[in-house]
Short mmCIF file of C-alpha atoms and ligand atoms in Angstrom, two decimals:
data_model
loop_
_atom_site.label_atom_id
_atom_site.label_comp_id
_atom_site.label_asym_id
_atom_site.label_seq_id
_atom_site.Cartn_x
_atom_site.Cartn_y
_atom_site.Cartn_z
CA MET A 1 -49.71 154.17 -133.10
CA THR A 2 -50.38 151.09 -135.23
CA THR A 3 -52.56 148.45 -133.64
CA PRO A 4 -50.57 145.34 -132.80
CA LYS A 5 -51.08 142.22 -134.87
CA LYS A 6 -52.24 139.14 -133.05
CA LEU A 7 -50.39 135.84 -132.97
CA TYR A 8 -52.01 132.52 -132.10
CA ILE A 9 -49.61 129.64 -131.52
CA LYS A 10 -50.77 126.08 -131.00
CA THR A 11 -48.12 123.76 -129.61
CA TYR A 12 -47.92 119.99 -130.00
CA GLY A 13 -45.30 117.47 -128.88
CA CYS A 14 -42.57 117.69 -126.30
CA GLN A 15 -41.48 120.36 -123.84
CA MET A 16 -38.88 121.58 -126.26
CA ASN A 17 -41.68 122.66 -128.53
CA VAL A 18 -43.21 124.55 -125.60
CA TYR A 19 -39.92 126.37 -125.15
CA ASP A 20 -39.59 126.96 -128.90
CA SER A 21 -43.10 128.42 -129.06
CA GLU A 22 -42.15 130.96 -126.40
CA ARG A 23 -39.06 131.92 -128.38
CA MET A 24 -41.02 132.20 -131.64
CA SER A 25 -43.55 134.40 -129.91
CA GLU A 26 -40.70 136.60 -128.70
CA ALA A 27 -39.12 136.70 -132.15
CA LEU A 28 -42.40 137.90 -133.63
CA SER A 29 -43.06 140.40 -130.84
CA GLY A 30 -40.26 142.40 -132.50
CA GLU A 31 -42.46 142.52 -135.60
CA GLY A 32 -45.38 143.98 -133.67
CA TYR A 33 -47.22 140.79 -132.71
CA VAL A 34 -48.92 140.23 -129.38
CA PRO A 35 -50.15 136.80 -128.28
CA THR A 36 -53.82 135.82 -128.41
CA ASP A 37 -55.60 132.71 -127.09
CA SER A 38 -58.06 132.55 -129.95
CA PRO A 39 -57.40 131.65 -133.59
CA ASP A 40 -60.53 133.63 -134.56
CA ASP A 41 -59.01 137.05 -133.94
CA ALA A 42 -55.47 136.17 -135.01
CA ASP A 43 -53.52 137.84 -137.81
CA MET A 44 -51.15 134.91 -137.82
CA ILE A 45 -51.72 131.30 -136.80
CA LEU A 46 -48.64 129.23 -136.13
CA LEU A 47 -48.82 125.48 -135.53
CA ASN A 48 -45.75 124.17 -133.74
CA THR A 49 -45.92 120.52 -134.67
CA CYS A 50 -44.70 117.08 -133.62
CA HIS A 51 -43.71 114.22 -135.91
CA ILE A 52 -42.94 111.54 -133.32
CA ARG A 53 -45.92 109.27 -134.04
CA GLU A 54 -48.31 109.06 -136.97
CA LYS A 55 -51.24 110.42 -134.95
CA ALA A 56 -49.24 113.45 -133.87
CA ALA A 57 -48.32 114.27 -137.45
CA GLU A 58 -51.88 113.83 -138.75
CA LYS A 59 -53.16 116.42 -136.30
CA VAL A 60 -51.49 119.14 -138.33
CA TYR A 61 -53.54 118.47 -141.42
CA SER A 62 -56.83 118.20 -139.55
CA GLU A 63 -56.06 121.40 -137.65
CA LEU A 64 -55.22 123.22 -140.90
CA GLY A 65 -58.52 122.01 -142.33
CA ARG A 66 -60.32 123.88 -139.54
CA TYR A 67 -58.76 127.18 -140.53
CA LYS A 68 -59.94 127.05 -144.14
CA GLY A 69 -63.11 129.02 -143.46
CA LEU A 70 -61.24 131.56 -141.36
CA LYS A 71 -58.68 132.13 -144.09
CA ALA A 72 -61.44 132.59 -146.68
CA GLU A 73 -63.06 135.26 -144.48
CA LYS A 74 -59.79 136.98 -143.67
CA PRO A 75 -57.42 136.89 -146.66
CA ASP A 76 -54.80 138.79 -144.63
CA LEU A 77 -54.58 135.99 -142.09
CA LYS A 78 -51.19 134.27 -142.37
CA ILE A 79 -50.88 130.59 -141.55
CA GLY A 80 -47.56 129.04 -140.62
CA VAL A 81 -46.37 125.54 -139.78
CA ALA A 82 -43.32 125.16 -137.54
CA GLY A 83 -41.72 122.30 -135.64
CA CYS A 84 -40.88 118.73 -136.53
CA VAL A 85 -43.60 118.08 -139.14
CA ALA A 86 -42.51 121.27 -140.89
CA GLN A 87 -38.98 119.90 -140.95
CA ALA A 88 -39.96 116.43 -142.16
CA GLU A 89 -42.73 117.31 -144.62
CA GLY A 90 -42.32 121.02 -145.35
CA GLU A 91 -42.49 120.74 -149.13
CA GLU A 92 -45.43 118.36 -148.97
CA ILE A 93 -47.32 120.73 -146.68
CA MET A 94 -46.77 123.52 -149.18
CA ARG A 95 -48.06 121.29 -151.98
CA ARG A 96 -51.04 119.81 -150.15
CA GLN A 97 -52.14 122.98 -148.37
CA PRO A 98 -52.12 126.11 -150.55
CA MET A 99 -53.48 128.03 -147.55
CA VAL A 100 -50.15 127.68 -145.74
CA ASP A 101 -48.05 130.84 -146.14
CA LEU A 102 -45.03 129.89 -144.15
CA VAL A 103 -43.12 126.76 -143.15
CA VAL A 104 -40.22 126.91 -140.70
CA GLY A 105 -38.14 124.09 -139.21
CA PRO A 106 -36.98 123.87 -135.58
CA GLN A 107 -33.44 125.01 -136.41
CA SER A 108 -34.32 128.07 -138.48
CA TYR A 109 -37.07 129.80 -136.52
CA HIS A 110 -34.80 132.70 -135.57
CA ARG A 111 -35.40 133.72 -139.20
CA LEU A 112 -39.14 134.08 -138.56
CA PRO A 113 -39.10 137.89 -138.87
CA GLU A 114 -37.81 137.68 -142.47
CA LEU A 115 -40.12 134.79 -143.29
CA GLU A 116 -43.08 136.70 -141.88
CA ALA A 117 -42.22 139.76 -143.98
CA LYS A 118 -42.02 137.57 -147.07
CA ALA A 119 -45.40 136.01 -146.31
CA ARG A 120 -46.90 139.48 -145.68
CA SER A 121 -45.72 140.61 -149.10
CA GLY A 122 -47.73 137.76 -150.62
CA GLU A 123 -44.98 135.24 -151.26
CA ARG A 124 -44.93 131.83 -149.66
CA ALA A 125 -41.92 131.19 -147.44
CA LEU A 126 -40.21 127.90 -146.60
CA ASP A 127 -37.10 127.46 -144.46
CA THR A 128 -36.10 124.01 -143.27
CA ASP A 129 -32.32 124.58 -143.24
CA PHE A 130 -29.97 123.45 -140.54
CA PRO A 131 -28.04 126.75 -140.46
CA GLU A 132 -24.52 127.11 -139.14
CA GLU A 133 -25.35 130.10 -136.97
CA ASP A 134 -26.58 129.64 -133.40
CA LYS A 135 -30.30 130.35 -133.40
CA PHE A 136 -30.29 131.08 -129.67
CA GLU A 137 -27.87 133.96 -130.26
CA HIS A 138 -30.33 135.49 -132.69
CA LEU A 139 -33.12 135.29 -130.18
CA LYS A 140 -31.59 137.39 -127.44
CA SER A 141 -34.07 140.22 -127.20
CA ARG A 142 -36.51 138.91 -124.63
CA PRO A 143 -39.12 141.29 -123.35
CA LYS A 144 -38.53 141.70 -119.61
CA ALA A 145 -42.03 140.59 -118.68
CA SER A 146 -42.52 138.78 -115.39
CA ARG A 147 -43.37 135.11 -115.56
CA GLY A 148 -44.69 132.22 -113.54
CA PRO A 149 -42.57 130.31 -111.01
CA THR A 150 -41.48 127.52 -113.39
CA ALA A 151 -39.73 127.64 -116.75
CA PHE A 152 -38.11 125.45 -119.37
CA LEU A 153 -34.63 126.22 -120.65
CA THR A 154 -33.19 124.40 -123.65
CA VAL A 155 -29.50 123.58 -123.12
CA GLN A 156 -28.98 120.85 -125.69
CA GLU A 157 -30.74 119.99 -128.88
CA GLY A 158 -30.71 117.30 -131.51
CA CYS A 159 -29.66 113.69 -131.31
CA ASP A 160 -26.96 111.46 -132.76
CA LYS A 161 -28.28 108.19 -131.38
CA PHE A 162 -30.56 107.05 -134.19
CA CYS A 163 -32.81 104.66 -132.31
CA ALA A 164 -34.39 102.57 -135.07
CA PHE A 165 -37.92 103.88 -134.42
CA CYS A 166 -37.26 107.58 -133.97
CA VAL A 167 -37.53 110.65 -136.21
CA VAL A 168 -35.84 113.10 -133.84
CA PRO A 169 -32.32 112.86 -135.33
CA TYR A 170 -33.86 113.75 -138.70
CA THR A 171 -36.18 116.52 -137.55
CA ARG A 172 -33.93 118.19 -134.98
CA GLY A 173 -30.57 117.42 -136.53
CA ALA A 174 -27.24 116.63 -134.89
CA GLU A 175 -26.60 117.04 -131.21
CA VAL A 176 -25.56 120.55 -130.17
CA SER A 177 -24.99 122.01 -126.70
CA ARG A 178 -25.26 125.69 -125.81
CA PRO A 179 -22.29 127.32 -124.04
CA ALA A 180 -22.63 127.26 -120.25
CA SER A 181 -22.33 131.06 -119.96
CA ARG A 182 -25.37 131.53 -122.24
CA VAL A 183 -27.40 129.05 -120.23
CA LEU A 184 -26.42 130.76 -116.97
CA ASP A 185 -27.31 134.21 -118.37
CA GLU A 186 -30.70 132.97 -119.48
CA ALA A 187 -31.28 131.30 -116.11
CA ARG A 188 -30.39 134.52 -114.21
CA ASP A 189 -32.73 136.45 -116.44
CA LEU A 190 -35.55 133.99 -115.74
CA VAL A 191 -34.93 134.19 -111.99
CA GLU A 192 -35.03 138.01 -112.11
CA ARG A 193 -38.43 137.67 -113.74
CA GLY A 194 -39.83 135.49 -110.95
CA VAL A 195 -38.85 131.95 -111.94
CA ARG A 196 -37.90 129.65 -109.04
CA GLU A 197 -37.73 126.30 -110.79
CA ILE A 198 -35.96 125.60 -114.08
CA THR A 199 -36.26 122.42 -116.11
CA LEU A 200 -33.26 122.03 -118.40
CA LEU A 201 -34.32 120.59 -121.72
CA GLY A 202 -32.62 118.53 -124.37
CA GLN A 203 -33.51 115.60 -126.59
CA ASN A 204 -30.65 113.95 -124.72
CA VAL A 205 -30.08 116.50 -122.05
CA ASN A 206 -27.55 114.44 -120.14
CA ALA A 207 -25.34 114.31 -123.23
CA TYR A 208 -24.82 118.04 -122.58
CA HIS A 209 -21.22 119.09 -123.20
CA GLY A 210 -21.27 122.86 -123.54
CA ALA A 211 -18.26 125.16 -123.50
CA GLY A 212 -17.52 126.20 -119.91
CA THR A 213 -14.96 128.51 -118.32
CA ASP A 214 -12.39 125.68 -118.31
CA GLY A 215 -13.13 123.38 -121.22
CA ASP A 216 -16.34 121.51 -121.88
CA TRP A 217 -18.80 121.09 -119.03
CA GLY A 218 -21.03 118.09 -118.54
CA LEU A 219 -24.57 118.43 -117.27
CA ALA A 220 -23.55 117.88 -113.62
CA ARG A 221 -21.13 120.82 -113.75
CA LEU A 222 -23.81 123.00 -115.31
CA ILE A 223 -26.29 122.02 -112.60
CA TYR A 224 -23.83 122.97 -109.81
CA ALA A 225 -23.25 126.34 -111.46
CA LEU A 226 -26.99 126.94 -111.76
CA ALA A 227 -27.45 125.93 -108.13
CA ASP A 228 -25.26 128.93 -107.17
CA ILE A 229 -27.84 131.36 -108.53
CA ASP A 230 -29.64 133.03 -105.62
CA GLY A 231 -33.39 132.77 -105.89
CA LEU A 232 -33.32 129.67 -108.08
CA GLU A 233 -34.69 126.99 -105.77
CA ARG A 234 -35.22 123.95 -107.93
CA ILE A 235 -33.51 122.33 -110.92
CA ARG A 236 -34.83 119.49 -113.06
CA PHE A 237 -33.71 118.09 -116.39
CA THR A 238 -35.31 116.04 -119.14
CA THR A 239 -35.04 113.84 -121.27
CA SER A 240 -32.09 111.64 -120.52
CA HIS A 241 -30.57 108.63 -122.21
CA PRO A 242 -29.29 105.79 -120.00
CA ASN A 243 -25.91 105.74 -121.75
CA ASP A 244 -25.20 109.38 -120.95
CA MET A 245 -25.85 109.06 -117.22
CA ASP A 246 -22.25 109.58 -116.05
CA ASP A 247 -20.81 109.28 -112.53
CA ASP A 248 -20.81 113.05 -111.95
CA LEU A 249 -24.49 113.29 -112.74
CA ILE A 250 -25.33 110.34 -110.49
CA GLU A 251 -23.36 112.00 -107.67
CA ALA A 252 -25.13 115.29 -108.27
CA HIS A 253 -28.35 113.56 -107.20
CA ALA A 254 -26.70 112.99 -103.83
CA ASN A 255 -24.82 116.27 -103.50
CA CYS A 256 -26.92 119.01 -105.03
CA SER A 257 -29.91 119.85 -102.83
CA LYS A 258 -31.49 122.03 -105.52
CA LEU A 259 -31.59 119.10 -107.96
CA MET A 260 -35.02 117.55 -107.49
CA PRO A 261 -35.36 113.81 -106.70
CA TYR A 262 -37.21 112.97 -109.88
CA LEU A 263 -35.73 111.45 -113.00
CA HIS A 264 -37.25 110.70 -116.38
CA LEU A 265 -35.11 107.96 -117.88
CA PRO A 266 -36.74 106.18 -120.82
CA VAL A 267 -35.86 102.55 -121.42
CA GLN A 268 -38.45 101.72 -124.15
CA ALA A 269 -38.35 97.93 -123.67
CA GLY A 270 -37.16 95.22 -121.31
CA SER A 271 -36.07 92.59 -123.83
CA ASP A 272 -32.43 92.64 -124.88
CA LYS A 273 -33.36 91.35 -128.32
CA ILE A 274 -35.71 94.28 -128.84
CA LEU A 275 -33.34 96.81 -127.25
CA LYS A 276 -30.69 95.67 -129.71
CA ARG A 277 -33.03 96.01 -132.66
CA MET A 278 -34.05 99.41 -131.40
CA ASN A 279 -30.35 100.36 -131.45
CA ARG A 280 -30.60 101.54 -127.84
CA GLN A 281 -26.99 100.42 -127.11
CA HIS A 282 -27.77 99.17 -123.61
CA THR A 283 -29.30 96.07 -122.02
CA ALA A 284 -32.17 95.68 -119.58
CA GLU A 285 -29.71 94.68 -116.89
CA SER A 286 -27.41 97.68 -117.39
CA TYR A 287 -30.46 99.95 -117.10
CA ILE A 288 -31.62 98.24 -113.90
CA LYS A 289 -28.08 98.53 -112.43
CA LEU A 290 -28.02 102.20 -113.33
CA MET A 291 -31.31 102.74 -111.54
CA GLU A 292 -29.89 101.00 -108.48
CA ARG A 293 -26.89 103.32 -108.46
CA LEU A 294 -29.13 106.35 -108.80
CA ARG A 295 -31.27 105.18 -105.90
CA GLU A 296 -28.18 104.61 -103.79
CA ALA A 297 -27.25 108.23 -104.46
CA ARG A 298 -30.79 109.44 -103.78
CA PRO A 299 -32.92 106.84 -101.98
CA ASP A 300 -36.19 108.76 -102.38
CA LEU A 301 -35.71 109.23 -106.14
CA HIS A 302 -38.94 108.96 -108.12
CA VAL A 303 -38.41 107.62 -111.61
CA SER A 304 -40.43 107.84 -114.75
CA GLY A 305 -39.92 106.25 -118.12
CA ASP A 306 -41.09 105.87 -121.71
CA PHE A 307 -42.17 102.54 -123.18
CA ILE A 308 -42.95 101.35 -126.67
CA VAL A 309 -45.05 98.22 -127.20
CA GLY A 310 -45.35 96.30 -130.45
CA PHE A 311 -41.96 97.24 -131.87
CA PRO A 312 -41.35 95.09 -135.02
CA GLU A 313 -40.87 91.42 -134.16
CA GLU A 314 -41.71 91.89 -130.46
CA THR A 315 -43.08 88.56 -129.20
CA GLU A 316 -45.24 87.93 -126.14
CA GLU A 317 -42.09 86.76 -124.38
CA ASP A 318 -40.28 90.01 -125.21
CA PHE A 319 -43.26 91.91 -123.94
CA GLN A 320 -43.18 89.92 -120.67
CA ASP A 321 -39.56 91.07 -120.27
CA THR A 322 -40.80 94.66 -120.39
CA LEU A 323 -43.41 93.94 -117.71
CA ASN A 324 -40.73 92.32 -115.58
CA LEU A 325 -38.41 95.28 -115.93
CA ILE A 326 -41.23 97.57 -114.82
CA LYS A 327 -41.90 95.37 -111.78
CA THR A 328 -38.23 95.55 -110.85
CA VAL A 329 -37.71 99.27 -111.35
CA LYS A 330 -41.07 100.61 -110.04
CA TYR A 331 -42.10 103.79 -111.81
CA GLY A 332 -43.78 106.77 -110.18
CA SER A 333 -45.08 107.81 -113.59
CA ALA A 334 -44.60 106.75 -117.18
CA PHE A 335 -45.51 107.37 -120.80
CA SER A 336 -46.29 104.41 -123.01
CA PHE A 337 -46.97 104.20 -126.70
CA LYS A 338 -47.86 101.75 -129.41
CA TYR A 339 -45.05 101.54 -131.90
CA SER A 340 -45.81 103.82 -134.84
CA PRO A 341 -43.85 103.20 -138.05
CA ARG A 342 -42.25 106.46 -139.16
CA PRO A 343 -41.25 107.05 -142.78
CA GLY A 344 -37.49 107.03 -143.27
CA THR A 345 -36.63 105.17 -140.05
CA PRO A 346 -35.14 101.64 -140.23
CA ALA A 347 -37.79 99.94 -138.04
CA ALA A 348 -40.58 101.02 -140.40
CA GLU A 349 -39.19 98.51 -142.93
CA ARG A 350 -39.30 95.54 -140.51
CA PRO A 351 -42.14 93.00 -140.10
CA GLN A 352 -44.85 94.72 -138.08
CA VAL A 353 -46.80 93.48 -135.04
CA PRO A 354 -50.58 93.35 -135.74
CA GLU A 355 -52.57 96.31 -134.43
CA ASP A 356 -54.82 94.27 -132.09
CA GLU A 357 -51.72 92.73 -130.52
CA LYS A 358 -50.30 96.20 -129.94
CA ASN A 359 -53.57 97.37 -128.38
CA ASP A 360 -53.69 94.38 -126.08
CA ARG A 361 -50.10 94.86 -124.91
CA LEU A 362 -50.55 98.57 -124.39
CA GLN A 363 -53.56 97.91 -122.20
CA ARG A 364 -51.73 95.38 -120.05
CA LEU A 365 -48.66 97.60 -119.79
CA GLN A 366 -50.69 100.62 -118.78
CA ALA A 367 -52.62 98.63 -116.18
CA LEU A 368 -49.35 97.68 -114.51
CA LEU A 369 -47.93 101.20 -114.74
CA SER A 370 -51.02 102.87 -113.32
CA GLN A 371 -51.12 100.37 -110.46
CA GLN A 372 -47.50 101.25 -109.60
CA GLN A 373 -48.13 104.94 -109.96
CA ARG A 374 -51.13 104.68 -107.65
CA GLU A 375 -49.21 102.71 -105.02
CA LEU A 376 -46.31 105.14 -104.97
CA GLN A 377 -48.64 108.11 -104.86
CA ASP A 378 -50.74 106.63 -102.03
CA ALA A 379 -47.54 105.99 -100.10
CA MET A 380 -47.04 109.77 -99.93
CA VAL A 381 -49.95 110.15 -97.48
CA GLY A 382 -48.60 111.20 -94.09
CA ARG A 383 -45.29 112.36 -95.54
CA GLU A 384 -43.84 115.83 -95.52
CA VAL A 385 -42.99 117.29 -98.92
CA SER A 386 -41.96 120.69 -100.24
CA VAL A 387 -44.39 122.29 -102.65
CA LEU A 388 -43.71 125.08 -105.13
CA PHE A 389 -47.09 126.69 -105.66
CA GLU A 390 -47.96 127.60 -109.24
CA LYS A 391 -51.57 128.68 -109.57
CA PRO A 392 -54.99 128.80 -107.91
CA GLY A 393 -56.94 125.52 -107.83
CA ARG A 394 -60.56 125.04 -108.85
CA GLN A 395 -61.96 125.48 -105.35
CA ALA A 396 -62.03 128.80 -103.52
CA GLY A 397 -58.89 129.47 -101.51
CA GLN A 398 -57.08 126.52 -103.05
CA MET A 399 -53.61 126.61 -104.57
CA VAL A 400 -51.91 123.95 -106.69
CA GLY A 401 -48.22 123.27 -106.91
CA LYS A 402 -45.72 120.50 -107.43
CA SER A 403 -43.88 118.42 -104.88
CA GLU A 404 -40.18 117.75 -105.34
CA TYR A 405 -41.30 114.41 -106.85
CA LEU A 406 -43.47 116.23 -109.39
CA HIS A 407 -46.79 115.22 -107.84
CA ALA A 408 -49.52 117.83 -108.21
CA VAL A 409 -50.44 118.93 -104.66
CA HIS A 410 -53.56 120.89 -103.65
CA VAL A 411 -53.59 122.99 -100.49
CA THR A 412 -56.34 125.24 -99.17
CA ALA A 413 -54.88 128.05 -97.05
CA ASP A 414 -54.98 131.83 -96.72
CA GLY A 415 -52.24 133.99 -98.14
CA LEU A 416 -50.58 131.47 -100.46
CA ASN A 417 -49.21 132.92 -103.70
CA PRO A 418 -47.74 131.49 -106.89
CA GLY A 419 -44.00 131.14 -106.35
CA ASP A 420 -44.30 130.26 -102.64
CA LEU A 421 -42.24 127.26 -101.64
CA ARG A 422 -43.67 125.65 -98.50
CA LYS A 423 -43.52 122.51 -96.43
CA VAL A 424 -46.70 120.49 -96.71
CA ARG A 425 -47.99 117.37 -94.97
CA ILE A 426 -49.86 115.10 -97.41
CA ILE A 427 -53.26 114.06 -96.10
CA ASN A 428 -55.00 112.56 -99.10
CA SER A 429 -54.23 110.85 -102.42
CA GLY A 430 -56.76 111.41 -105.21
CA PRO A 431 -56.92 110.02 -108.76
CA ASN A 432 -54.33 112.40 -110.23
CA SER A 433 -53.12 114.53 -107.39
CA LEU A 434 -52.38 114.77 -103.69
CA SER A 435 -53.77 117.18 -101.16
CA GLY A 436 -52.16 118.41 -98.00
CA VAL A 437 -51.90 121.03 -95.26
CA LEU A 438 -49.21 123.60 -94.61
CA ILE A 439 -46.78 122.71 -91.85
N1 SAH B 1 -34.90 111.54 -126.44
C1 SAH B 1 -35.78 110.79 -125.70
C2 SAH B 1 -37.16 110.58 -126.29
C3 SAH B 1 -37.68 111.36 -127.43
S1 SAH B 1 -39.21 110.89 -128.11
C4 SAH B 1 -35.17 109.44 -125.41
O1 SAH B 1 -34.18 109.07 -125.95
O2 SAH B 1 -35.70 108.72 -124.60
C5 SAH B 1 -40.25 110.56 -126.74
C6 SAH B 1 -40.75 109.16 -126.68
O3 SAH B 1 -41.59 108.88 -127.78
C7 SAH B 1 -39.68 108.11 -126.76
O4 SAH B 1 -39.04 107.91 -125.55
C8 SAH B 1 -40.45 106.90 -127.22
O5 SAH B 1 -40.95 106.17 -126.13
C9 SAH B 1 -41.59 107.50 -128.01
N2 SAH B 1 -41.43 107.26 -129.45
C10 SAH B 1 -40.48 107.74 -130.27
N3 SAH B 1 -40.65 107.28 -131.53
C11 SAH B 1 -41.74 106.48 -131.50
C12 SAH B 1 -42.43 105.70 -132.49
N4 SAH B 1 -42.01 105.63 -133.73
N5 SAH B 1 -43.53 105.01 -132.08
C13 SAH B 1 -43.96 105.06 -130.82
N6 SAH B 1 -43.35 105.77 -129.85
C14 SAH B 1 -42.25 106.47 -130.18
FE1 SF4 B 2 -34.99 109.41 -130.48
FE2 SF4 B 2 -33.32 107.62 -129.49
FE3 SF4 B 2 -32.48 110.10 -129.95
FE4 SF4 B 2 -34.18 109.62 -127.97
S1 SF4 B 2 -32.08 108.84 -128.14
S2 SF4 B 2 -34.31 111.28 -129.47
S3 SF4 B 2 -35.44 107.99 -128.79
S4 SF4 B 2 -33.11 108.63 -131.49
FE1 F3S B 3 -42.21 115.72 -131.38
FE2 F3S B 3 -40.17 116.96 -132.42
FE3 F3S B 3 -40.50 116.91 -129.80
S1 F3S B 3 -41.03 115.08 -133.14
S2 F3S B 3 -41.50 114.95 -129.47
S3 F3S B 3 -41.81 117.88 -131.25
S4 F3S B 3 -38.59 116.79 -130.90
#
């Protein structure tokens, strides 16, 4: 028997990259690779990269720099770059980094086995095509290994919205939805392997419009069909765009008990002037109204959002509009970023906000968001939640899981196992998590 080769994958960026890394690992398992947690004993190192902000993209080059010594010691070591930086800068990576053997974009990674063989034979391999064929169909052969209680499942990919700041439409390509039957097959397979909670992924997941048994299905229809799978207890989806939040999906938050009361709905800014320049195609008011409708459907809904500060030509007044929107909506959690000019996007060409201004706004924004987060989290004390336990905690006898609202919850009790779904009374709110007792 030949000894298996070892594959080390390092993943940056969004959850879709996490999912893609799993699929790449599976694709290469067919070529005799087993995963390893350490780059030092790897036969192949694969960086699955993110291009969303400048800092994210720079990480690739500094990480590659670290592997120089390793590659010199082990000439057979193959180094690959995948993901969104590969897509955006593949040729440049090849030019700047002779140590890189393989570059593969997010829409062509089903071709990894051929690319790997090419790299093994001593040639450098680059594939950043947007192929016609469905990559998911070429990635069917999953090993039937058991898995943890939660999983991601990509149902939609790519984006046609072209927000003025964003690289995703360029790195991921046009919006495509997978057929419902494929999604349902994959979900059943995951459930057979121990998964109890599935998070449906898409760059604009609520724009999902996959082929169903009777014409195209929207995301709500897909969620109802998934909810019929025995053993699947929880469904989440991310990330959504406000303009794709249709009536059916709002109603699903009221009608589908397996759909969790947590919604990530980025708004980016609270000033209509800035929203317009961002090409978001909605106003602050329409977003706030939408949130109201969602909370009518599901009064205990926890919402999270994404915010950008210092977008070109954002004034202090515009920024105040963002703070006001946050005060109105009240977020249970949020991600916030300084605007980062990205090559090839329209906003990069506009007059920029000075860096110290951006820093100052980010600080003020984050202070408000963490205050809200803290208040909403503290308000959970005394309440009963359901917790899906995922793994042991740091203390003896402790298990950690997630509430329906996506809070991390610690419980110390005998006989709890990953995958258990239990009622818990919250007794304490810590800096980043809650703790509770079984009911
Ligand atoms: N599809 C999702 C978001 C994808 S990117 C949506 O439409 O909301 C994730 C987040 O990164 C965005 O919501 C935005 O807040 C942030 N982001 C994207 N491009 C950025 C840039 N150039 N600078 C700073 N933040 C950015
Ligand atoms: Fe980027 Fe906008 Fe598309 Fe989201 S909707 S991925 S922010 S272009
Ligand atoms: Fe980054 Fe690409 Fe995801 S740019 S955020 S890895 S879609």
